[in-house]
Coordinates of N, CA and C in Angstrom, one line a residue:
M1 N -29.7 22.0 -34.1 CA -30.9 22.3 -33.2 C -31.3 23.7 -33.2
N2 N -30.4 24.6 -33.7 CA -30.8 26.0 -33.7 C -31.6 26.4 -35.0
E3 N -31.9 25.4 -35.8 CA -32.6 25.7 -37.0 C -34.1 25.4 -36.9
I4 N -34.9 26.3 -37.5 CA -36.3 26.2 -37.5 C -36.7 25.6 -38.9
V5 N -37.4 24.5 -38.9 CA -37.7 23.9 -40.2 C -39.2 24.2 -40.5
P6 N -39.4 24.9 -41.6 CA -40.8 25.2 -41.9 C -41.5 23.9 -42.5
V7 N -42.7 23.6 -42.1 CA -43.4 22.5 -42.7 C -44.0 22.8 -44.0
S8 N -44.6 24.0 -44.0 CA -45.2 24.5 -45.3 C -44.1 25.0 -46.2
K9 N -44.3 24.8 -47.5 CA -43.3 25.3 -48.4 C -43.6 26.8 -48.8
R10 N -42.6 27.6 -48.6 CA -42.8 29.1 -48.9 C -41.9 29.4 -50.1
Q11 N -42.3 30.4 -50.9 CA -41.4 30.8 -52.0 C -40.3 31.6 -51.4
P12 N -39.1 31.4 -51.9 CA -37.9 32.2 -51.4 C -38.2 33.7 -51.7
G13 N -37.9 34.5 -50.7 CA -38.0 35.9 -50.8 C -39.4 36.5 -50.6
A14 N -40.4 35.6 -50.4 CA -41.8 36.0 -50.1 C -41.9 36.7 -48.7
L15 N -42.6 37.8 -48.6 CA -42.7 38.4 -47.4 C -43.8 37.7 -46.5
T16 N -43.6 37.6 -45.2 CA -44.5 36.9 -44.3 C -45.4 38.0 -43.7
T17 N -46.7 37.9 -43.8 CA -47.6 38.9 -43.2 C -47.8 38.5 -41.8
Q18 N -48.4 39.4 -41.0 CA -48.7 39.2 -39.6 C -49.7 38.0 -39.5
A19 N -50.7 38.0 -40.4 CA -51.7 36.9 -40.4 C -51.1 35.6 -40.6
Q20 N -50.1 35.5 -41.5 CA -49.4 34.2 -41.7 C -48.6 33.8 -40.5
L21 N -48.0 34.8 -39.8 CA -47.2 34.5 -38.6 C -48.1 33.9 -37.5
E22 N -49.3 34.5 -37.4 CA -50.3 34.0 -36.4 C -50.8 32.6 -36.7
E23 N -50.8 32.3 -38.0 CA -51.3 31.0 -38.5 C -50.3 29.9 -38.2
Q24 N -49.0 30.3 -38.1 CA -47.9 29.3 -37.9 C -47.7 29.2 -36.4
Q25 N -47.5 28.0 -35.9 CA -47.1 27.8 -34.5 C -45.8 26.9 -34.5
Q26 N -44.9 27.2 -33.6 CA -43.7 26.5 -33.6 C -43.7 25.4 -32.5
Y27 N -43.2 24.2 -32.8 CA -43.3 23.1 -31.9 C -41.9 22.4 -31.8
L28 N -41.5 22.0 -30.6 CA -40.3 21.2 -30.4 C -40.8 19.7 -30.6
T29 N -40.2 19.1 -31.6 CA -40.6 17.6 -31.8 C -39.5 16.8 -31.1
F30 N -40.0 15.6 -30.6 CA -39.1 14.7 -29.9 C -39.6 13.3 -30.0
M31 N -38.7 12.3 -29.8 CA -39.1 10.9 -29.9 C -39.3 10.4 -28.5
L32 N -40.3 9.5 -28.4 CA -40.6 8.8 -27.1 C -41.2 7.4 -27.5
G33 N -40.5 6.4 -27.2 CA -40.9 5.0 -27.5 C -41.2 4.8 -29.0
G34 N -40.4 5.4 -29.9 CA -40.5 5.2 -31.3 C -41.5 6.1 -32.0
E35 N -42.2 6.9 -31.2 CA -43.3 7.8 -31.8 C -42.8 9.3 -31.7
T36 N -43.3 10.1 -32.6 CA -42.9 11.5 -32.6 C -44.0 12.3 -31.9
F37 N -43.6 13.1 -30.9 CA -44.5 14.0 -30.2 C -44.0 15.4 -30.3
A38 N -44.8 16.4 -29.9 CA -44.4 17.8 -30.0 C -45.0 18.6 -28.9
I39 N -44.3 19.6 -28.5 CA -44.7 20.6 -27.4 C -44.5 22.0 -28.0
G40 N -45.5 22.9 -27.8 CA -45.4 24.2 -28.3 C -44.1 24.9 -27.6
I41 N -43.3 25.6 -28.4 CA -42.1 26.1 -27.8 C -42.2 27.3 -26.8
L42 N -43.4 27.9 -26.8 CA -43.5 29.0 -25.9 C -43.4 28.7 -24.4
G43 N -43.7 27.4 -24.0 CA -43.5 27.0 -22.7 C -42.2 26.4 -22.3
I44 N -41.4 26.2 -23.4 CA -40.1 25.5 -23.2 C -39.0 26.5 -22.8
K45 N -38.3 26.2 -21.7 CA -37.2 27.1 -21.3 C -35.9 26.6 -21.8
E46 N -35.6 25.3 -21.8 CA -34.3 24.9 -22.2 C -34.3 23.3 -22.4
I47 N -33.3 22.8 -23.0 CA -33.1 21.4 -23.2 C -31.7 21.1 -22.6
I48 N -31.7 20.1 -21.7 CA -30.4 19.8 -21.0 C -30.1 18.3 -21.2
E49 N -28.9 17.9 -21.0 CA -28.4 16.5 -21.0 C -29.0 15.8 -19.8
Y50 N -29.3 14.5 -19.9 CA -29.8 13.7 -18.8 C -28.6 13.3 -17.9
H51 N -28.6 13.9 -16.7 CA -27.6 13.5 -15.7 C -28.0 14.2 -14.4
G52 N -27.4 13.7 -13.3 CA -27.5 14.3 -12.0 C -28.9 14.2 -11.4
L53 N -29.6 13.2 -11.7 CA -31.0 13.0 -11.1 C -30.9 12.4 -9.7
T54 N -31.7 13.0 -8.8 CA -31.8 12.5 -7.5 C -33.2 11.9 -7.3
E55 N -33.2 10.6 -6.9 CA -34.5 9.9 -6.7 C -35.1 10.4 -5.4
V56 N -36.5 10.6 -5.4 CA -37.2 11.0 -4.2 C -38.1 9.9 -3.8
P57 N -38.1 9.4 -2.5 CA -39.0 8.3 -2.1 C -40.5 8.8 -2.1
M58 N -41.3 7.8 -2.3 CA -42.8 7.9 -2.2 C -43.4 8.9 -3.3
M59 N -42.7 9.0 -4.4 CA -43.2 9.8 -5.5 C -44.0 8.8 -6.5
P60 N -44.9 9.4 -7.3 CA -45.6 8.6 -8.3 C -44.6 8.0 -9.2
A61 N -44.9 6.8 -9.8 CA -44.0 6.1 -10.7 C -43.5 7.0 -11.9
C62 N -44.3 8.0 -12.3 CA -43.9 8.8 -13.5 C -42.9 9.9 -13.1
I63 N -42.7 10.1 -11.8 CA -41.7 11.1 -11.4 C -40.3 10.4 -11.2
R64 N -39.4 10.7 -12.1 CA -38.1 10.0 -11.9 C -37.2 10.5 -10.8
G65 N -37.4 11.8 -10.4 CA -36.7 12.4 -9.4 C -36.6 13.9 -9.5
V66 N -35.6 14.5 -9.0 CA -35.4 15.9 -9.1 C -33.9 16.2 -9.6
I67 N -33.8 17.4 -10.2 CA -32.4 17.9 -10.6 C -32.2 19.2 -10.0
N68 N -30.9 19.6 -9.9 CA -30.6 20.9 -9.4 C -30.3 21.7 -10.7
L69 N -31.2 22.7 -10.9 CA -31.0 23.5 -12.1 C -30.7 25.0 -11.6
R70 N -29.4 25.3 -11.6 CA -28.9 26.6 -11.2 C -29.5 26.9 -9.8
G71 N -29.4 26.0 -8.9 CA -29.8 26.2 -7.5 C -31.3 25.9 -7.2
A72 N -32.1 25.7 -8.2 CA -33.5 25.4 -8.0 C -33.8 23.9 -8.2
V73 N -34.7 23.4 -7.3 CA -35.1 22.0 -7.4 C -36.2 21.9 -8.4
V74 N -35.9 21.0 -9.4 CA -36.8 20.9 -10.5 C -37.2 19.4 -10.6
P75 N -38.5 19.1 -10.5 CA -39.0 17.7 -10.6 C -38.8 17.2 -12.1
V76 N -38.5 16.0 -12.3 CA -38.3 15.4 -13.6 C -39.3 14.3 -13.8
L77 N -40.2 14.4 -14.8 CA -41.2 13.5 -15.1 C -40.8 12.6 -16.3
D78 N -41.1 11.3 -16.2 CA -40.9 10.3 -17.2 C -42.2 10.3 -18.1
L79 N -42.2 10.9 -19.2 CA -43.4 10.9 -20.1 C -43.9 9.5 -20.4
A80 N -43.0 8.6 -20.7 CA -43.4 7.2 -21.1 C -44.2 6.6 -19.9
A81 N -43.7 6.8 -18.7 CA -44.5 6.3 -17.5 C -45.8 7.0 -17.3
R82 N -45.8 8.3 -17.6 CA -47.0 9.1 -17.5 C -48.1 8.7 -18.5
F83 N -47.6 8.1 -19.6 CA -48.5 7.6 -20.6 C -48.9 6.2 -20.4
G84 N -48.5 5.6 -19.2 CA -48.8 4.2 -18.9 C -48.0 3.2 -19.6
K85 N -46.8 3.6 -20.1 CA -45.9 2.7 -20.8 C -44.7 2.4 -19.9
K86 N -43.8 1.5 -20.4 CA -42.6 1.2 -19.7 C -41.7 2.4 -19.8
S87 N -40.9 2.7 -18.7 CA -40.0 3.8 -18.7 C -38.9 3.5 -19.8
S88 N -38.5 4.6 -20.5 CA -37.5 4.5 -21.5 C -36.2 4.3 -20.9
D89 N -35.3 3.5 -21.7 CA -33.9 3.4 -21.2 C -33.2 4.7 -21.5
V90 N -32.2 5.0 -20.7 CA -31.4 6.2 -20.8 C -30.3 5.9 -21.8
T91 N -30.2 6.7 -22.9 CA -29.1 6.5 -23.9 C -28.4 7.9 -24.0
K92 N -27.4 7.9 -24.9 CA -26.7 9.2 -25.2 C -27.6 10.3 -25.6
K93 N -28.7 10.0 -26.3 CA -29.6 11.0 -26.9 C -30.7 11.4 -25.9
T94 N -30.8 10.7 -24.8 CA -31.8 11.1 -23.8 C -31.6 12.5 -23.3
C95 N -32.7 13.3 -23.3 CA -32.6 14.7 -22.8 C -33.7 14.9 -21.8
I96 N -33.5 16.1 -21.1 CA -34.6 16.6 -20.2 C -35.0 17.9 -20.8
V97 N -36.2 18.0 -21.1 CA -36.8 19.3 -21.6 C -37.4 20.0 -20.5
I98 N -36.9 21.2 -20.2 CA -37.4 22.0 -19.1 C -38.6 22.9 -19.6
V99 N -39.7 22.6 -19.0 CA -41.0 23.3 -19.4 C -41.5 24.1 -18.2
E100 N -42.0 25.3 -18.5 CA -42.7 26.1 -17.5 C -44.2 25.8 -17.5
V101 N -44.7 25.4 -16.3 CA -46.1 25.1 -16.2 C -46.7 26.1 -15.2
E102 N -48.0 26.3 -15.4 CA -48.7 27.2 -14.4 C -49.7 26.4 -13.6
S103 N -49.7 26.7 -12.3 CA -50.6 26.0 -11.4 C -51.0 27.0 -10.3
F104 N -52.3 27.2 -10.1 CA -52.8 28.1 -9.1 C -52.1 29.4 -9.2
D105 N -52.0 30.0 -10.3 CA -51.5 31.3 -10.6 C -50.0 31.4 -10.3
E106 N -49.3 30.3 -10.2 CA -47.8 30.3 -9.9 C -47.2 29.5 -11.1
R107 N -46.0 29.9 -11.4 CA -45.2 29.3 -12.5 C -44.2 28.4 -11.9
H108 N -44.1 27.1 -12.4 CA -43.1 26.2 -11.9 C -42.4 25.6 -13.1
D109 N -41.1 25.3 -12.9 CA -40.4 24.6 -13.9 C -40.5 23.1 -13.7
M110 N -40.6 22.3 -14.7 CA -40.7 20.8 -14.6 C -39.9 20.2 -15.8
G111 N -39.1 19.2 -15.5 CA -38.3 18.5 -16.5 C -39.1 17.4 -17.1
V112 N -39.0 17.1 -18.3 CA -39.6 16.0 -19.0 C -38.6 15.2 -19.7
V113 N -38.5 13.9 -19.4 CA -37.5 13.0 -20.0 C -38.0 12.6 -21.4
V114 N -37.2 12.8 -22.4 CA -37.5 12.3 -23.8 C -36.4 11.5 -24.4
D115 N -36.7 10.6 -25.3 CA -35.6 9.7 -25.9 C -34.6 10.5 -26.7
A116 N -35.1 11.4 -27.5 CA -34.3 12.3 -28.3 C -35.1 13.5 -28.8
V117 N -34.4 14.6 -28.9 CA -35.0 15.8 -29.5 C -34.7 15.8 -31.0
N118 N -35.8 16.2 -31.8 CA -35.6 16.2 -33.2 C -35.3 17.6 -33.7
A119 N -36.3 18.4 -33.8 CA -36.2 19.8 -34.4 C -37.3 20.7 -33.9
V120 N -37.2 22.0 -34.2 CA -38.3 22.9 -34.0 C -39.0 23.0 -35.4
L121 N -40.3 22.8 -35.4 CA -41.0 22.8 -36.7 C -42.1 23.9 -36.6
E122 N -42.3 24.6 -37.7 CA -43.5 25.5 -37.8 C -44.6 24.7 -38.5
I123 N -45.7 24.6 -37.8 CA -46.9 23.8 -38.3 C -48.0 24.8 -38.4
P124 N -48.5 25.0 -39.6 CA -49.6 25.9 -39.8 C -50.9 25.3 -39.2
R125 N -51.7 26.2 -38.7 CA -53.0 25.8 -38.0 C -53.8 24.9 -39.0
S126 N -53.7 25.2 -40.3 CA -54.5 24.4 -41.2 C -54.0 23.0 -41.3
E127 N -52.9 22.7 -40.8 CA -52.3 21.3 -40.8 C -52.4 20.6 -39.5
I128 N -53.3 21.2 -38.6 CA -53.5 20.6 -37.3 C -54.9 20.1 -37.2
E129 N -55.1 18.8 -36.9 CA -56.4 18.2 -36.8 C -56.7 18.1 -35.3
P130 N -58.0 18.0 -35.0 CA -58.4 17.8 -33.6 C -57.9 16.4 -33.1
P131 N -57.8 16.2 -31.8 CA -57.4 14.9 -31.2 C -58.4 13.9 -31.5
P132 N -57.9 12.6 -31.7 CA -58.9 11.5 -32.0 C -59.7 11.3 -30.7
S133 N -60.9 10.9 -30.9 CA -61.8 10.6 -29.7 C -61.6 9.2 -29.2
F134 N -60.9 8.3 -30.0 CA -60.6 7.0 -29.6 C -59.4 6.4 -30.4
G135 N -58.8 5.4 -29.9 CA -57.7 4.7 -30.6 C -56.3 5.2 -30.3
A136 N -56.2 6.3 -29.6 CA -54.9 6.9 -29.2 C -54.3 6.0 -28.2
K137 N -52.9 5.9 -28.2 CA -52.2 5.1 -27.2 C -52.0 5.8 -25.9
I138 N -52.5 7.1 -25.8 CA -52.4 7.9 -24.6 C -53.8 8.5 -24.3
R139 N -54.0 9.0 -23.1 CA -55.2 9.7 -22.8 C -55.5 10.8 -23.7
S140 N -56.8 10.9 -24.2 CA -57.2 11.9 -25.2 C -57.0 13.3 -24.7
D141 N -57.2 13.5 -23.3 CA -57.0 14.8 -22.8 C -55.6 15.3 -22.8
F142 N -54.6 14.4 -23.0 CA -53.2 14.7 -23.1 C -52.9 15.3 -24.5
I143 N -53.8 15.1 -25.5 CA -53.5 15.5 -26.8 C -54.2 16.8 -27.2
E144 N -53.4 17.7 -27.6 CA -54.0 19.0 -28.1 C -54.4 19.0 -29.5
G145 N -53.7 18.1 -30.3 CA -54.1 18.0 -31.7 C -53.1 17.1 -32.4
M146 N -53.4 16.8 -33.7 CA -52.5 16.0 -34.5 C -52.0 16.8 -35.7
G147 N -50.7 17.1 -35.6 CA -50.1 17.9 -36.7 C -49.6 17.0 -37.9
K148 N -50.0 17.5 -39.1 CA -49.5 16.8 -40.3 C -48.2 17.3 -40.7
V149 N -47.2 16.4 -40.7 CA -45.8 16.8 -41.1 C -45.3 15.7 -42.0
G150 N -45.0 16.1 -43.2 CA -44.4 15.2 -44.2 C -45.2 14.0 -44.4
G151 N -46.5 14.1 -44.4 CA -47.4 12.9 -44.7 C -47.6 12.0 -43.5
K152 N -47.1 12.4 -42.3 CA -47.3 11.6 -41.1 C -47.9 12.5 -40.0
F153 N -48.4 11.9 -39.0 CA -48.9 12.7 -37.9 C -47.9 12.8 -36.8
V154 N -47.9 14.0 -36.2 CA -47.1 14.3 -34.9 C -48.1 14.6 -33.9
I155 N -48.0 13.9 -32.7 CA -48.9 14.1 -31.6 C -48.5 15.4 -30.9
L156 N -49.4 16.4 -30.9 CA -49.2 17.7 -30.2 C -49.7 17.5 -28.8
L157 N -48.9 17.6 -27.8 CA -49.3 17.4 -26.4 C -49.9 18.6 -25.8
N158 N -50.9 18.4 -25.0 CA -51.5 19.5 -24.1 C -50.6 19.5 -22.8
V159 N -49.6 20.3 -22.8 CA -48.7 20.3 -21.7 C -49.3 20.6 -20.3
H160 N -50.3 21.5 -20.3 CA -51.0 21.8 -19.1 C -51.7 20.6 -18.5
Q161 N -52.2 19.7 -19.3 CA -52.9 18.5 -18.8 C -51.9 17.4 -18.5
V162 N -50.9 17.2 -19.3 CA -49.9 16.2 -19.1 C -49.1 16.5 -17.8
L163 N -48.7 17.8 -17.6 CA -47.9 18.2 -16.5 C -48.7 18.8 -15.4
S164 N -50.0 18.4 -15.3 CA -50.9 19.0 -14.2 C -50.3 18.7 -12.8
T165 N -49.9 19.8 -12.1 CA -49.4 19.6 -10.8 C -50.4 19.0 -9.8
E166 N -51.7 19.4 -10.0 CA -52.7 18.9 -9.2 C -52.9 17.4 -9.3
E167 N -52.9 16.9 -10.6 CA -53.1 15.5 -10.8 C -51.8 14.7 -10.3
L168 N -50.6 15.3 -10.6 CA -49.4 14.6 -10.2 C -49.4 14.6 -8.6
G169 N -49.8 15.6 -8.0 CA -49.9 15.6 -6.5 C -50.8 14.5 -6.0
T170 N -52.0 14.3 -6.6 CA -52.9 13.3 -6.2 C -52.2 11.9 -6.4
L171 N -51.5 11.7 -7.5 CA -50.8 10.5 -7.8 C -49.8 10.2 -6.7
G172 N -49.1 11.3 -6.2 CA -48.1 11.2 -5.2 C -48.7 10.8 -3.9
Q173 N -49.9 11.3 -3.5 CA -50.6 10.9 -2.3 C -51.0 9.4 -2.4
V174 N -51.5 9.0 -3.5 CA -51.9 7.6 -3.7 C -50.7 6.7 -3.5
A175 N -49.5 7.1 -4.1 CA -48.3 6.3 -4.0 C -47.8 6.2 -2.6
A176 N -47.9 7.3 -1.8 CA -47.5 7.3 -0.4 C -48.4 6.4 0.4
T177 N -49.7 6.5 0.1 CA -50.7 5.6 0.9 C -50.5 4.2 0.6
E178 N -50.2 3.8 -0.7 CA -49.9 2.4 -1.0 C -48.6 1.9 -0.3
M179 N -47.6 2.7 -0.2 CA -46.4 2.3 0.4 C -46.6 2.2 1.9
A180 N -47.4 3.0 2.5 CA -47.7 2.9 4.0 C -48.5 1.7 4.3
A181 N -49.3 1.2 3.4 CA -50.2 0.0 3.7 C -49.5 -1.3 3.6

C-alpha cells in the first residue's frame, strides 16, 4: 500500500520536470460493488480497518454511524448506499477511508466505507476524460472525471459533492421527519 504505481510509462532515470509533476495527479483507487473508483489523495487523511462503529438513530440511510478517531467523533458514510445501491457486506478487506471535507469554511473529517483499497495511482491529466452526461450508474455530479488506467476506466469521484455536508444534513432532516410521521 505504500507504493505509488505510475500509470504512464516513464523511461528509467528520466528526470521529471515541474510541468510533468503538475500534469500528474495521484488518486487512491478502491473497489465498491465490483467497480473501481478513485479519490484524489490530497483530501485523504488515513485508511483504517472497519470496526468500532456506533449507529446513530434518525440518520440518513447512507450514514452507517460514527467512530471514535483519537477522541474525535467521525461520521461514517456508506458510499454504496449514497449511490442508491444496496449496502456492501463487511468483509476482511472492508476499510474506512478518512477524508477531510470543507463546509462553510470549516474542515471536517468523514469516513467512507469501501469494499477494498487497491493502490495509489498517478494518472496524467491527458488520461482523464470528462464525466459522462448519461448512462452512469451514479449521479453525474458525483463524478469528477473518468481516468483511463490499463485500458479500463476508473471513476474519479468529486468528493466535495459526494460528501456534501449540506446535502447529507438535508437527507438527515428528511429521515427524521419520515420516522416521526
